[in-house]
Tab-separated table of C-alpha atoms in Angstrom:
chain	number	residue	atom	x	y	z
A	1291	MET	CA	-175.923	140.615	43.304
A	1292	LYS	CA	-173.680	138.160	45.430
A	1293	ASN	CA	-171.655	135.769	43.123
A	1294	ILE	CA	-172.306	132.322	44.567
A	1295	PHE	CA	-169.329	130.870	42.334
A	1296	ASN	CA	-167.005	132.582	44.853
A	1297	ASN	CA	-165.012	129.778	47.273
A	1298	ILE	CA	-166.443	127.242	45.008
A	1299	LYS	CA	-163.877	124.549	44.356
A	1300	GLY	CA	-165.908	122.184	41.986
A	1301	LEU	CA	-168.408	122.071	39.657
A	1302	LEU	CA	-171.025	119.048	38.523
A	1303	ILE	CA	-172.396	119.567	35.054
A	1304	ASP	CA	-175.065	117.762	33.634
A	1305	LEU	CA	-174.789	116.461	30.030
A	1306	ASP	CA	-177.945	116.382	28.230
A	1307	GLY	CA	-179.984	119.753	27.984
A	1308	VAL	CA	-176.886	121.272	29.303
A	1309	LEU	CA	-173.949	120.592	27.002
A	1310	SER	CA	-175.928	118.936	24.171
A	1311	ILE	CA	-179.200	118.215	22.974
A	1312	SER	CA	-180.028	115.459	20.594
A	1313	ASN	CA	-176.341	114.872	19.842
A	1314	LYS	CA	-175.885	118.717	18.834
A	1315	VAL	CA	-173.519	120.601	21.171
A	1316	ILE	CA	-175.340	123.783	22.782
A	1317	PRO	CA	-173.656	127.047	21.619
A	1318	LYS	CA	-170.195	127.760	23.195
A	1319	ALA	CA	-170.661	124.794	25.657
A	1320	ALA	CA	-167.453	123.563	24.456
A	1321	GLU	CA	-165.735	126.559	24.965
A	1322	THR	CA	-167.137	127.266	28.465
A	1323	ILE	CA	-166.000	123.651	29.418
A	1324	GLN	CA	-162.059	124.882	28.102
A	1325	LEU	CA	-162.349	127.836	30.111
A	1326	ILE	CA	-163.062	125.693	33.071
A	1327	ALA	CA	-160.213	123.486	32.612
A	1328	ASP	CA	-157.769	126.596	32.044
A	1329	LYS	CA	-158.935	128.149	35.100
A	1330	LYS	CA	-158.126	124.589	36.881
A	1331	ILE	CA	-161.620	124.447	38.391
A	1332	THR	CA	-162.474	120.615	39.298
A	1333	PHE	CA	-165.417	119.512	37.506
A	1334	ARG	CA	-167.031	116.529	36.622
A	1335	ILE	CA	-169.882	115.696	33.954
A	1336	ALA	CA	-172.520	114.292	36.395
A	1337	THR	CA	-175.452	112.539	34.299
A	1338	ASN	CA	-178.005	109.756	34.919
A	1339	TYR	CA	-176.749	107.996	31.395
A	1340	THR	CA	-176.871	104.073	32.083
A	1341	THR	CA	-177.328	103.290	28.445
A	1342	LEU	CA	-173.521	104.201	27.586
A	1343	SER	CA	-170.108	103.095	29.174
A	1344	ARG	CA	-167.755	105.835	30.218
A	1345	ASP	CA	-165.754	104.938	27.438
A	1346	SER	CA	-168.611	105.736	24.957
A	1347	LEU	CA	-169.639	108.691	27.012
A	1348	TYR	CA	-166.162	110.186	26.354
A	1349	LEU	CA	-166.012	109.339	22.715
A	1350	LYS	CA	-169.439	110.834	22.336
A	1351	LEU	CA	-168.516	114.122	24.297
A	1352	ARG	CA	-165.211	114.302	21.962
A	1353	SER	CA	-167.181	113.921	18.747
A	1354	LEU	CA	-169.141	117.018	20.146
A	1355	GLY	CA	-165.835	119.124	20.267
A	1356	ILE	CA	-166.001	118.930	24.166
A	1357	ARG	CA	-162.661	118.378	25.510
A	1358	VAL	CA	-162.808	116.278	28.834
A	1359	ASP	CA	-160.804	113.366	30.065
A	1360	LYS	CA	-162.397	110.175	30.351
A	1361	ASP	CA	-161.862	110.707	34.292
A	1362	HIS	CA	-164.112	113.612	34.228
A	1363	ILE	CA	-167.216	111.740	33.556
A	1364	ILE	CA	-169.431	109.961	36.305
A	1365	SER	CA	-172.575	108.744	34.761
A	1366	ALA	CA	-175.217	106.842	36.901
A	1367	ALA	CA	-173.748	103.752	35.680
A	1368	TYR	CA	-170.348	104.538	36.802
A	1369	ALA	CA	-171.930	105.612	40.053
A	1370	GLY	CA	-172.880	101.939	40.398
A	1371	VAL	CA	-169.199	100.972	40.035
A	1372	LEU	CA	-168.220	103.175	42.776
A	1373	LYS	CA	-170.763	101.910	45.034
A	1374	LEU	CA	-169.871	98.450	44.347
A	1375	ARG	CA	-166.174	99.192	45.210
A	1376	SER	CA	-167.204	100.953	48.352
A	1377	LEU	CA	-169.076	97.746	49.489
A	1378	GLY	CA	-165.905	95.500	49.136
A	1379	ASN	CA	-166.571	94.495	45.176
A	1380	PRO	CA	-169.301	91.827	45.860
A	1381	SER	CA	-170.503	89.559	43.099
A	1382	CYS	CA	-173.286	90.898	41.011
A	1383	GLU	CA	-175.439	90.393	38.105
A	1384	LEU	CA	-176.068	93.156	35.376
A	1385	PHE	CA	-179.300	94.180	33.754
A	1386	ILE	CA	-178.272	96.812	31.848
A	1387	LYS	CA	-177.406	97.618	28.134
A	1388	GLU	CA	-174.279	95.632	26.686
A	1389	ASP	CA	-172.291	98.700	25.907
A	1390	THR	CA	-172.548	99.746	29.856
A	1391	LYS	CA	-171.191	96.661	30.904
A	1392	ALA	CA	-167.998	97.303	29.917
A	1393	ASP	CA	-168.004	99.761	33.135
A	1394	PHE	CA	-168.310	96.740	35.546
A	1395	GLN	CA	-165.782	94.360	33.956
A	1396	GLU	CA	-163.693	94.335	37.353
A	1397	PHE	CA	-166.478	92.445	39.407
A	1398	VAL	CA	-167.277	89.023	39.566
A	1399	ILE	CA	-170.765	88.368	37.688
A	1400	ASP	CA	-172.811	85.648	39.227
A	1401	HIS	CA	-175.936	84.533	37.258
A	1402	ILE	CA	-176.723	81.969	40.336
A	1403	ALA	CA	-176.944	83.853	43.375
A	1404	PRO	CA	-175.137	87.312	43.096
A	1405	GLU	CA	-174.873	89.421	46.024
A	1406	TYR	CA	-176.029	92.570	44.284
A	1407	ILE	CA	-178.530	93.021	40.881
A	1408	ILE	CA	-177.152	96.149	38.996
A	1409	ILE	CA	-180.482	97.517	37.123
A	1410	GLY	CA	-180.267	100.059	34.346
A	1411	ASP	CA	-181.890	101.015	31.118
A	1412	LEU	CA	-183.101	98.047	29.344
A	1413	HIS	CA	-186.121	99.906	27.271
A	1414	ASN	CA	-187.761	97.251	25.255
A	1415	GLU	CA	-185.747	94.449	26.018
A	1416	TRP	CA	-187.522	94.085	29.314
A	1417	SER	CA	-189.846	90.773	29.743
A	1418	PHE	CA	-191.655	88.654	32.039
A	1419	ASP	CA	-188.704	86.230	32.318
A	1420	ILE	CA	-186.284	89.018	33.211
A	1421	ILE	CA	-188.666	90.359	35.812
A	1422	ASN	CA	-189.398	86.922	37.299
A	1423	ASN	CA	-185.583	85.786	37.185
A	1424	ILE	CA	-184.857	88.915	39.341
A	1425	PHE	CA	-187.757	88.535	41.707
A	1426	ASN	CA	-186.737	84.908	42.573
A	1427	LYS	CA	-183.196	86.031	43.176
A	1428	VAL	CA	-184.131	89.017	45.375
A	1429	LEU	CA	-185.976	86.323	47.293
A	1430	ASN	CA	-183.088	84.418	47.877
A	1431	GLY	CA	-181.204	87.216	49.014
A	1432	SER	CA	-179.882	89.255	46.355
A	1433	LYS	CA	-179.903	93.210	46.911
A	1434	ILE	CA	-180.927	95.477	44.137
A	1435	ILE	CA	-178.833	98.505	43.033
A	1436	ALA	CA	-180.969	100.647	40.608
A	1437	LEU	CA	-179.033	102.936	38.660
A	1438	HIS	CA	-181.930	105.217	38.536
A	1439	LYS	CA	-185.846	104.734	39.004
A	1440	GLY	CA	-187.527	106.848	36.275
A	1441	ARG	CA	-191.102	106.360	35.916
A	1442	TYR	CA	-191.297	107.047	32.242
A	1443	PHE	CA	-189.428	108.986	29.372
A	1444	GLN	CA	-189.980	110.855	26.089
A	1445	THR	CA	-189.466	108.883	22.602
A	1446	GLU	CA	-189.912	110.092	19.489
A	1447	ARG	CA	-193.313	107.726	19.210
A	1448	GLY	CA	-194.335	109.344	22.875
A	1449	LEU	CA	-194.064	108.549	26.404
A	1450	GLN	CA	-192.399	105.164	27.148
A	1451	ILE	CA	-192.535	103.660	30.472
A	1452	ASP	CA	-189.125	103.350	32.349
A	1453	THR	CA	-187.215	101.166	34.338
A	1454	GLY	CA	-188.464	102.560	37.531
A	1455	ALA	CA	-191.846	100.861	37.011
A	1456	PHE	CA	-190.245	97.407	36.594
A	1457	ILE	CA	-188.366	97.611	39.876
A	1458	LYS	CA	-191.378	99.019	41.783
A	1459	ALA	CA	-192.906	95.740	40.713
A	1460	ILE	CA	-190.254	93.487	42.002
A	1461	GLU	CA	-190.160	95.594	45.271
A	1462	TYR	CA	-193.947	95.050	45.766
A	1463	ALA	CA	-193.772	91.112	45.013
A	1464	THR	CA	-190.758	90.642	47.266
A	1465	SER	CA	-191.463	93.386	50.213
A	1466	THR	CA	-188.191	94.807	49.779
A	1467	THR	CA	-186.724	98.142	48.690
A	1468	SER	CA	-183.861	98.971	46.243
A	1469	GLU	CA	-180.810	101.053	46.621
A	1470	VAL	CA	-181.128	104.058	43.975
A	1471	ILE	CA	-177.825	105.474	42.823
A	1472	GLY	CA	-178.688	108.099	40.293
A	1473	LYS	CA	-179.827	111.849	40.508
A	1474	PRO	CA	-181.542	113.219	42.435
A	1475	GLU	CA	-180.332	110.630	45.219
A	1476	LYS	CA	-178.076	111.965	47.713
A	1477	THR	CA	-175.993	108.817	46.969
A	1478	PHE	CA	-174.938	109.946	43.721
A	1479	PHE	CA	-173.960	113.358	44.975
A	1480	GLU	CA	-171.814	111.918	47.735
A	1481	LEU	CA	-169.978	109.199	45.436
A	1482	VAL	CA	-169.335	112.147	42.939
A	1483	LEU	CA	-168.109	114.547	45.700
A	1484	LYS	CA	-165.845	112.061	47.218
A	1485	GLU	CA	-164.416	111.209	43.661
A	1486	MET	CA	-163.823	114.875	43.331
A	1487	ASN	CA	-162.244	115.283	46.853
A	1488	ILE	CA	-164.279	118.437	47.675
A	1489	LYS	CA	-167.221	119.329	50.279
A	1490	ALA	CA	-170.778	119.856	49.099
A	1491	ASN	CA	-170.885	123.096	50.257
A	1492	GLU	CA	-167.655	123.982	47.863
A	1493	SER	CA	-169.720	122.831	44.817
A	1494	ILE	CA	-172.300	123.965	42.264
A	1495	MET	CA	-174.419	121.539	40.361
A	1496	ILE	CA	-175.438	123.179	36.875
A	1497	GLY	CA	-178.259	120.890	35.221
A	1498	ASP	CA	-181.473	121.548	33.391
A	1499	ASP	CA	-183.957	119.232	35.644
A	1500	ILE	CA	-185.310	121.075	38.503
A	1501	VAL	CA	-185.788	117.945	40.358
A	1502	ASN	CA	-182.675	115.816	39.326
A	1503	ASP	CA	-180.503	118.610	39.241
A	1504	ILE	CA	-181.222	121.417	41.457
A	1505	GLN	CA	-183.415	119.501	44.427
A	1506	GLY	CA	-180.821	116.557	44.321
A	1507	ALA	CA	-177.892	118.868	44.801
A	1508	GLN	CA	-179.518	121.379	47.015
A	1509	LEU	CA	-180.860	118.474	49.494
A	1510	SER	CA	-177.146	116.998	49.218
A	1511	GLY	CA	-175.489	120.504	50.370
A	1512	CYS	CA	-174.555	121.843	47.059
A	1513	LYS	CA	-175.775	124.641	45.473
A	1514	GLY	CA	-177.917	124.586	41.932
A	1515	VAL	CA	-177.762	126.422	39.067
A	1516	LEU	CA	-180.591	126.102	36.660
A	1517	VAL	CA	-179.875	126.476	32.849
A	1518	LYS	CA	-182.963	127.400	30.652
A	1519	THR	CA	-181.868	124.729	27.911
A	1520	GLY	CA	-183.018	121.362	27.522
A	1521	LYS	CA	-186.062	120.384	29.536
A	1522	TYR	CA	-186.229	123.714	31.213
A	1523	ARG	CA	-189.942	124.961	31.324
A	1524	LYS	CA	-190.531	128.184	32.891
A	1525	GLU	CA	-194.009	127.225	33.745
A	1526	ILE	CA	-192.809	124.080	35.842
A	1527	VAL	CA	-189.973	126.178	37.576
A	1528	ASN	CA	-192.749	128.807	38.573
A	1529	LYS	CA	-195.022	126.209	40.079
A	1530	SER	CA	-192.209	124.337	41.876
A	1531	SER	CA	-191.168	124.915	45.624
A	1532	ILE	CA	-187.725	124.080	44.516
A	1533	LYS	CA	-185.815	127.419	44.346
A	1534	PRO	CA	-182.378	127.246	42.229
A	1535	ASP	CA	-179.604	129.434	43.625
A	1536	LEU	CA	-179.078	130.958	40.289
A	1537	ILE	CA	-180.929	130.525	36.769
A	1538	ILE	CA	-178.903	131.364	33.767
A	1539	SER	CA	-180.038	131.555	30.048
A	1540	SER	CA	-177.347	128.684	29.066
A	1541	PHE	CA	-174.204	126.826	30.285
A	1542	SER	CA	-171.857	129.427	28.684
A	1543	GLU	CA	-173.258	132.401	30.865
A	1544	ILE	CA	-171.223	131.153	33.892
A	1545	LYS	CA	-167.986	132.540	32.203
A	1546	ASN	CA	-169.446	135.831	33.712
A	1547	PHE	CA	-169.130	134.384	37.448
A	1548	LEU	CA	-166.038	132.756	37.148
């Protein structure tokens, strides 16, 4: 069997479901990250997190025994930072969790007429006043950058409506579209690859989500390796038209290919 890791210069590695589940590290994930670092393979933790800042994600990983540098982490929230920098540091208003705001300290925050409105996870903090506030600012010319556009997510109490539904409502009311940054959007992969200074065909995304990780990577020119941990479900993969370049039992199995 052809080793798809041959001639690969960089790895994009998902967090939830690949390295950890519910704040518990997946067996041998920490050792595998250390092996990748020892072999001097460029890598980034590429995650759709928008509820934690880069500093907090770094502390989370270190608490799990996963030894990475802060520069190794690119979340959907931090991808928003990279996007704003590429736009020339425009003014913005943040509709994200308080902890995540730490990533955006370098930008001018404008609560009156921001050039861009950054929207991430607010969960039960969403309200009519917030939606109407954003609605009016978009009518007046502000543009939306959505850190992701999830429809719903799983909680201990069942399914809960997600950020994408509220963004869709604002888009409908204002006859506009937002720019989405997180996975599976091509923008996310382009931002990460640029920061890593490697080409798409020189990289592999390792994830547990057949759409966000595998399809997103493949449509961006990267290879996609699916792990059978986290949200992986065999029946979903079998029914999907998306075909991973490789399926492995868990993240630690890649040591056999490096």
